[in-house]
Amino acid sequence: RGEAARRRLPAGDPVMATARQVLWLSALLSLPRARCQPLRYSVAEEAAIGSLVANVAEDAGLAPAQLSARRARLASEDGRQRLRLDRGTGRLVVAERLDREELCGQAPTCTLAFELLLADPLQFLRIEVALTDINDHSPLFPEEKVTLKIPETSNPGSRFPLVGARDLDIGSNSIQRYSISPVNEYFSVSFGTESENDKYVDLVLEKPLDREQQAEVGFSLIAVDGGSPPRSGTTQIHVIILDVNDNAPLFTKKLYVGQVLENTPEGSVVLSVEATDLDAGPNGNISYQFSQEVGQSESAFVIDPMSGEIKLTKPLDFEAAQKHELSVQATDGGGLSAICKVLVEVVDVNDNAPEVVVSSFSSPLSENTLPGTVVALFSVKDWDTGANGKISCALEDQQMSFSLRPAYKNYYELVTVSTLDREETARYILTVTAVDSGSPPLTTTHTFTVDISDVNDNAPVFNQTSYTMDVRENNVPTVLVGVVSASDADVGTNAKLTYSLVPAQSTQQPACSCISVNSENGQVFVLQPLDYEQVKQIDVLVCASDAGSPPLSVNVTVRIVVLDENDNVPLVLHPPQDSSLASSELVPMSAEAGYLVTKVLAVDADSGQNSWLSYHLLKATDPGLFSVGAQSGEVCLKRPVTERDTEKQKLVILVRDNGRPPLSATVTLSALLLNNFSDMRVPHSSLAMENEDDTLTTYLIIALVFVSLLFLASMGAFIACKVCKRKELKDGLVLYGASNLQSSLAEAATVGTLPHPYCYEINLTT
């Protein structure tokens, strides 16, 4: 395609120099065919801006629409934008002035190389444009006037070297001939080449000189190039005819070649030139000076006029100029001179570190980026030559996720080699090292900072496998009982969490409307009062869901444990406290100490220590006769019954739980002290007597008749006794220690009466 494109290009069409563009692309390089076969074109220098160079789209087999769609760019190493690509048509046109002599000097070939970069996928084509020379420079002599002193004794055929003109053009556009104007009979000009790139111009004496006839000769020396039309340059030659000094200086060499390292300091001697003169005296004294050449090479050198030593006036730069050509003129005291050429070759030293030029770089990368993805495309170059310019490139701190691979010539690709995980590494600092092969080697590093963007690949995680929270029963509505907390290893919206209750999955696990969760902070609330006696714990599922797409979630079990409050008073089961039945126990007069009268049974609907019950004798007709087991509730005799004891005993027993504050209940029971019933066991639970067999009934009737008689006989004494006891109570006699009673009960005991809740009427029935 390159050859075909050259055939289609008209002469004089423009070209673009290489341009450096930073392209941010992420696809793989392709087009291996384009890498091996660059597109080659040619264009003349000084072509007008906007001139057509070629249609790159046609030659590359691309539709013009692809250039825009794939963001086509031109890139070059020096970054100059000399050519411009029209994406709409695929035309390559001149973007700025092209001067071959400025770009390539007098090199025989001048090629501008650059890459055409395409995106999606990333491709590039090598394009080389040869810049052809036009005749845009005229020959130029270093001096407008040259004075020669020639002895009159010079023989015809003698040659007198002249400093030739310089033409910056090359090939046929360079100097092709010299001539003299006006033509004279004494001199002619000779022009030729002694060696490659070494041309000479001599003034040739055609006939003997006679100073006495003509002391001076003047004419113009014209240099003409081979351009079309040709260009010319002129200098004036003034020949002074001298007497006698008939030997001109003669250099020992026509060409002196010296080599100097580019880091040689100023003042160092490069080489020495030497000329001899066969004349003696002043005519044999030789002085040296530089001929005024076109160009500034001599500005870096100085010559000693007496010794011929050439020294440096400043350090040389191999990358700026690899050689310097000098002309040295030796002149004797009689005015005769000779010219020699001096070629100073600059030897490269490793004084330029490699350069890294990034063409494309993609960051951030998604953590789900596939292995093999191109992250960066860059080139390396070194201005040094040979081993000093040979570069090796490597990735420091070999990252398991990235690698470096050659792409094309001095281009490299930075690619992924494994899957990425932002939660493991959110940022990669990749350092590329470019090292040349000089001694010592020079190194350049370039750092690529690759950020990894997040995808929602991590579900939330609760900080506990389950939660247990406590709430006391009878709580206030909307009470805060605890907080659930989850975290998400992702970031941004992928880590923004929302909490919610999971609906019940079955009828056996109904949803609890009394529990609520704050969707933002995970606070758990109980919305209504709870009753421990009805529900002791509630299990719910709380879901934490992130805001990713799609969202990820996790569930956790939250158990709400209801803590008991002491809100239930003890309930007495035995003896029964129905108002229709009085509770009374029969105690034989023969009962000894420890005799079990009855047992108080009570329960508490609370739990724990709130349900621990203790029994206390709150009040008794005869406190010294009975005792109550604090834990068992058993009512026993503390001592044997005597005839002095009151037959009808009344006891008030306090049943108290262990809550804070404690709650209590009282039970009132009566005990009858009866004779002749030492072997009788009276049921503890009721005054109602069950039917017994006929024999027992008979004995009971007899016993009751006997008791009735005794009762009638002793009623007077009994009444008198009661009156006495009431009088004693009024006088301050206490039946039970006040220190063992509550303040209200103790106060009541002091005055001999009980509050109404503790007063009961006891009747004995048959």
PDB file of C-alpha atoms in Angstrom, residues 356-466:
ATOM      1  CA  VAL A 356       9.822   6.944  28.878  1.00  0.00           C
ATOM      2  CA  VAL A 357       7.079   8.442  26.685  1.00  0.00           C
ATOM      3  CA  VAL A 358       3.534   7.397  27.635  1.00  0.00           C
ATOM      4  CA  SER A 359       1.100   7.124  24.724  1.00  0.00           C
ATOM      5  CA  SER A 360      -1.880   5.674  26.580  1.00  0.00           C
ATOM      6  CA  PHE A 361      -2.756   5.026  30.217  1.00  0.00           C
ATOM      7  CA  SER A 362      -6.054   3.870  31.750  1.00  0.00           C
ATOM      8  CA  SER A 363      -6.886   4.454  35.416  1.00  0.00           C
ATOM      9  CA  PRO A 364      -8.989   3.641  37.361  1.00  0.00           C
ATOM     10  CA  LEU A 365      -9.602   0.011  36.436  1.00  0.00           C
ATOM     11  CA  SER A 366     -12.710  -1.871  37.467  1.00  0.00           C
ATOM     12  CA  GLU A 367     -11.915  -4.753  39.789  1.00  0.00           C
ATOM     13  CA  ASN A 368     -13.705  -7.104  37.388  1.00  0.00           C
ATOM     14  CA  THR A 369     -11.267  -6.228  34.584  1.00  0.00           C
ATOM     15  CA  LEU A 370     -10.311  -9.348  32.653  1.00  0.00           C
ATOM     16  CA  PRO A 371      -6.696 -10.604  32.615  1.00  0.00           C
ATOM     17  CA  GLY A 372      -4.824  -9.479  29.522  1.00  0.00           C
ATOM     18  CA  THR A 373      -6.276  -5.964  29.489  1.00  0.00           C
ATOM     19  CA  VAL A 374      -3.811  -3.286  28.333  1.00  0.00           C
ATOM     20  CA  VAL A 375      -3.404  -0.666  31.055  1.00  0.00           C
ATOM     21  CA  ALA A 376      -0.684   1.482  29.491  1.00  0.00           C
ATOM     22  CA  LEU A 377       1.210   1.817  26.202  1.00  0.00           C
ATOM     23  CA  PHE A 378       4.557   3.604  26.271  1.00  0.00           C
ATOM     24  CA  SER A 379       7.801   3.866  24.334  1.00  0.00           C
ATOM     25  CA  VAL A 380      11.411   4.203  25.487  1.00  0.00           C
ATOM     26  CA  LYS A 381      14.257   5.994  23.738  1.00  0.00           C
ATOM     27  CA  ASP A 382      17.848   7.011  24.431  1.00  0.00           C
ATOM     28  CA  TRP A 383      19.667   9.780  22.573  1.00  0.00           C
ATOM     29  CA  ASP A 384      22.950   7.914  22.946  1.00  0.00           C
ATOM     30  CA  THR A 385      24.106   5.396  20.355  1.00  0.00           C
ATOM     31  CA  GLY A 386      25.432   1.871  20.331  1.00  0.00           C
ATOM     32  CA  ALA A 387      25.378   0.085  23.637  1.00  0.00           C
ATOM     33  CA  ASN A 388      24.742   3.411  25.359  1.00  0.00           C
ATOM     34  CA  GLY A 389      21.423   3.623  23.540  1.00  0.00           C
ATOM     35  CA  LYS A 390      20.373  -0.013  23.931  1.00  0.00           C
ATOM     36  CA  ILE A 391      17.534  -0.104  26.469  1.00  0.00           C
ATOM     37  CA  SER A 392      16.064  -2.892  28.537  1.00  0.00           C
ATOM     38  CA  CYS A 393      12.748  -2.341  30.295  1.00  0.00           C
ATOM     39  CA  ALA A 394      11.389  -4.122  33.380  1.00  0.00           C
ATOM     40  CA  LEU A 395       8.644  -3.842  35.973  1.00  0.00           C
ATOM     41  CA  GLU A 396      10.007  -3.355  39.487  1.00  0.00           C
ATOM     42  CA  ASP A 397       8.595  -5.288  42.461  1.00  0.00           C
ATOM     43  CA  GLN A 398       7.086  -7.936  40.235  1.00  0.00           C
ATOM     44  CA  GLN A 399       3.388  -7.508  40.842  1.00  0.00           C
ATOM     45  CA  MET A 400       1.410 -10.723  40.510  1.00  0.00           C
ATOM     46  CA  SER A 401      -1.455  -8.793  38.924  1.00  0.00           C
ATOM     47  CA  PHE A 402       0.495  -6.927  36.202  1.00  0.00           C
ATOM     48  CA  SER A 403       3.254  -7.650  33.713  1.00  0.00           C
ATOM     49  CA  LEU A 404       5.262  -5.866  31.051  1.00  0.00           C
ATOM     50  CA  ARG A 405       5.493  -7.152  27.489  1.00  0.00           C
ATOM     51  CA  PRO A 406       7.106  -5.796  24.306  1.00  0.00           C
ATOM     52  CA  ALA A 407       4.660  -4.464  21.734  1.00  0.00           C
ATOM     53  CA  TYR A 408       6.513  -3.097  18.696  1.00  0.00           C
ATOM     54  CA  LYS A 409      10.108  -1.945  18.365  1.00  0.00           C
ATOM     55  CA  ASN A 410      10.646   0.304  21.379  1.00  0.00           C
ATOM     56  CA  TYR A 411       7.001   0.143  22.544  1.00  0.00           C
ATOM     57  CA  TYR A 412       5.864  -1.761  25.619  1.00  0.00           C
ATOM     58  CA  GLU A 413       2.487  -2.699  27.059  1.00  0.00           C
ATOM     59  CA  LEU A 414       1.550  -2.830  30.734  1.00  0.00           C
ATOM     60  CA  VAL A 415      -1.144  -5.519  31.024  1.00  0.00           C
ATOM     61  CA  THR A 416      -3.129  -7.288  33.736  1.00  0.00           C
ATOM     62  CA  VAL A 417      -2.292 -10.959  34.253  1.00  0.00           C
ATOM     63  CA  SER A 418      -4.765 -11.928  36.970  1.00  0.00           C
ATOM     64  CA  THR A 419      -8.076 -10.851  38.419  1.00  0.00           C
ATOM     65  CA  LEU A 420      -8.111  -7.753  40.608  1.00  0.00           C
ATOM     66  CA  ASP A 421      -9.641  -7.369  44.053  1.00  0.00           C
ATOM     67  CA  ARG A 422     -10.169  -3.821  45.293  1.00  0.00           C
ATOM     68  CA  GLU A 423     -10.848  -5.043  48.824  1.00  0.00           C
ATOM     69  CA  GLU A 424      -7.380  -6.623  48.871  1.00  0.00           C
ATOM     70  CA  THR A 425      -5.514  -3.862  47.027  1.00  0.00           C
ATOM     71  CA  ALA A 426      -7.245  -0.597  46.165  1.00  0.00           C
ATOM     72  CA  ARG A 427      -4.243   1.009  44.477  1.00  0.00           C
ATOM     73  CA  TYR A 428      -1.196  -0.298  42.680  1.00  0.00           C
ATOM     74  CA  ILE A 429       1.994   1.731  42.423  1.00  0.00           C
ATOM     75  CA  LEU A 430       3.766   0.251  39.414  1.00  0.00           C
ATOM     76  CA  THR A 431       7.318   1.365  38.681  1.00  0.00           C
ATOM     77  CA  VAL A 432       8.768   0.739  35.242  1.00  0.00           C
ATOM     78  CA  THR A 433      12.572   0.865  35.024  1.00  0.00           C
ATOM     79  CA  ALA A 434      14.380   1.590  31.758  1.00  0.00           C
ATOM     80  CA  VAL A 435      18.140   0.864  31.830  1.00  0.00           C
ATOM     81  CA  ASP A 436      20.627   1.418  29.020  1.00  0.00           C
ATOM     82  CA  SER A 437      23.694  -0.756  28.409  1.00  0.00           C
ATOM     83  CA  GLY A 438      26.274   1.947  28.990  1.00  0.00           C
ATOM     84  CA  SER A 439      29.096   1.753  31.493  1.00  0.00           C
ATOM     85  CA  PRO A 440      28.021   2.703  34.022  1.00  0.00           C
ATOM     86  CA  PRO A 441      24.399   2.176  32.970  1.00  0.00           C
ATOM     87  CA  LEU A 442      21.897   4.999  33.361  1.00  0.00           C
ATOM     88  CA  THR A 443      18.422   4.345  34.661  1.00  0.00           C
ATOM     89  CA  THR A 444      15.064   6.058  34.332  1.00  0.00           C
ATOM     90  CA  THR A 445      11.960   5.099  36.261  1.00  0.00           C
ATOM     91  CA  HIS A 446       8.349   5.922  35.553  1.00  0.00           C
ATOM     92  CA  THR A 447       5.544   5.323  38.006  1.00  0.00           C
ATOM     93  CA  PHE A 448       2.040   4.279  37.005  1.00  0.00           C
ATOM     94  CA  THR A 449      -0.557   4.714  39.747  1.00  0.00           C
ATOM     95  CA  VAL A 450      -3.447   2.376  38.973  1.00  0.00           C
ATOM     96  CA  ASP A 451      -6.563   2.864  41.095  1.00  0.00           C
ATOM     97  CA  ILE A 452      -9.055  -0.002  41.290  1.00  0.00           C
ATOM     98  CA  SER A 453     -12.731   0.958  41.161  1.00  0.00           C
ATOM     99  CA  ASP A 454     -15.250  -0.983  43.205  1.00  0.00           C
ATOM    100  CA  VAL A 455     -17.923  -3.424  42.068  1.00  0.00           C
ATOM    101  CA  ASN A 456     -20.533  -4.866  44.399  1.00  0.00           C
ATOM    102  CA  ASP A 457     -18.918  -8.260  45.033  1.00  0.00           C
ATOM    103  CA  ASN A 458     -19.071  -8.367  48.839  1.00  0.00           C
ATOM    104  CA  ALA A 459     -22.203  -8.994  50.879  1.00  0.00           C
ATOM    105  CA  PRO A 460     -22.617  -7.187  54.221  1.00  0.00           C
ATOM    106  CA  VAL A 461     -21.313  -8.965  57.333  1.00  0.00           C
ATOM    107  CA  PHE A 462     -22.769  -8.518  60.826  1.00  0.00           C
ATOM    108  CA  ASN A 463     -20.246  -8.067  63.604  1.00  0.00           C
ATOM    109  CA  GLN A 464     -21.955 -10.877  65.565  1.00  0.00           C
ATOM    110  CA  THR A 465     -23.367 -14.206  64.453  1.00  0.00           C
ATOM    111  CA  SER A 466     -26.490 -13.499  66.527  1.00  0.00           C
TER     112      SER A 466
END
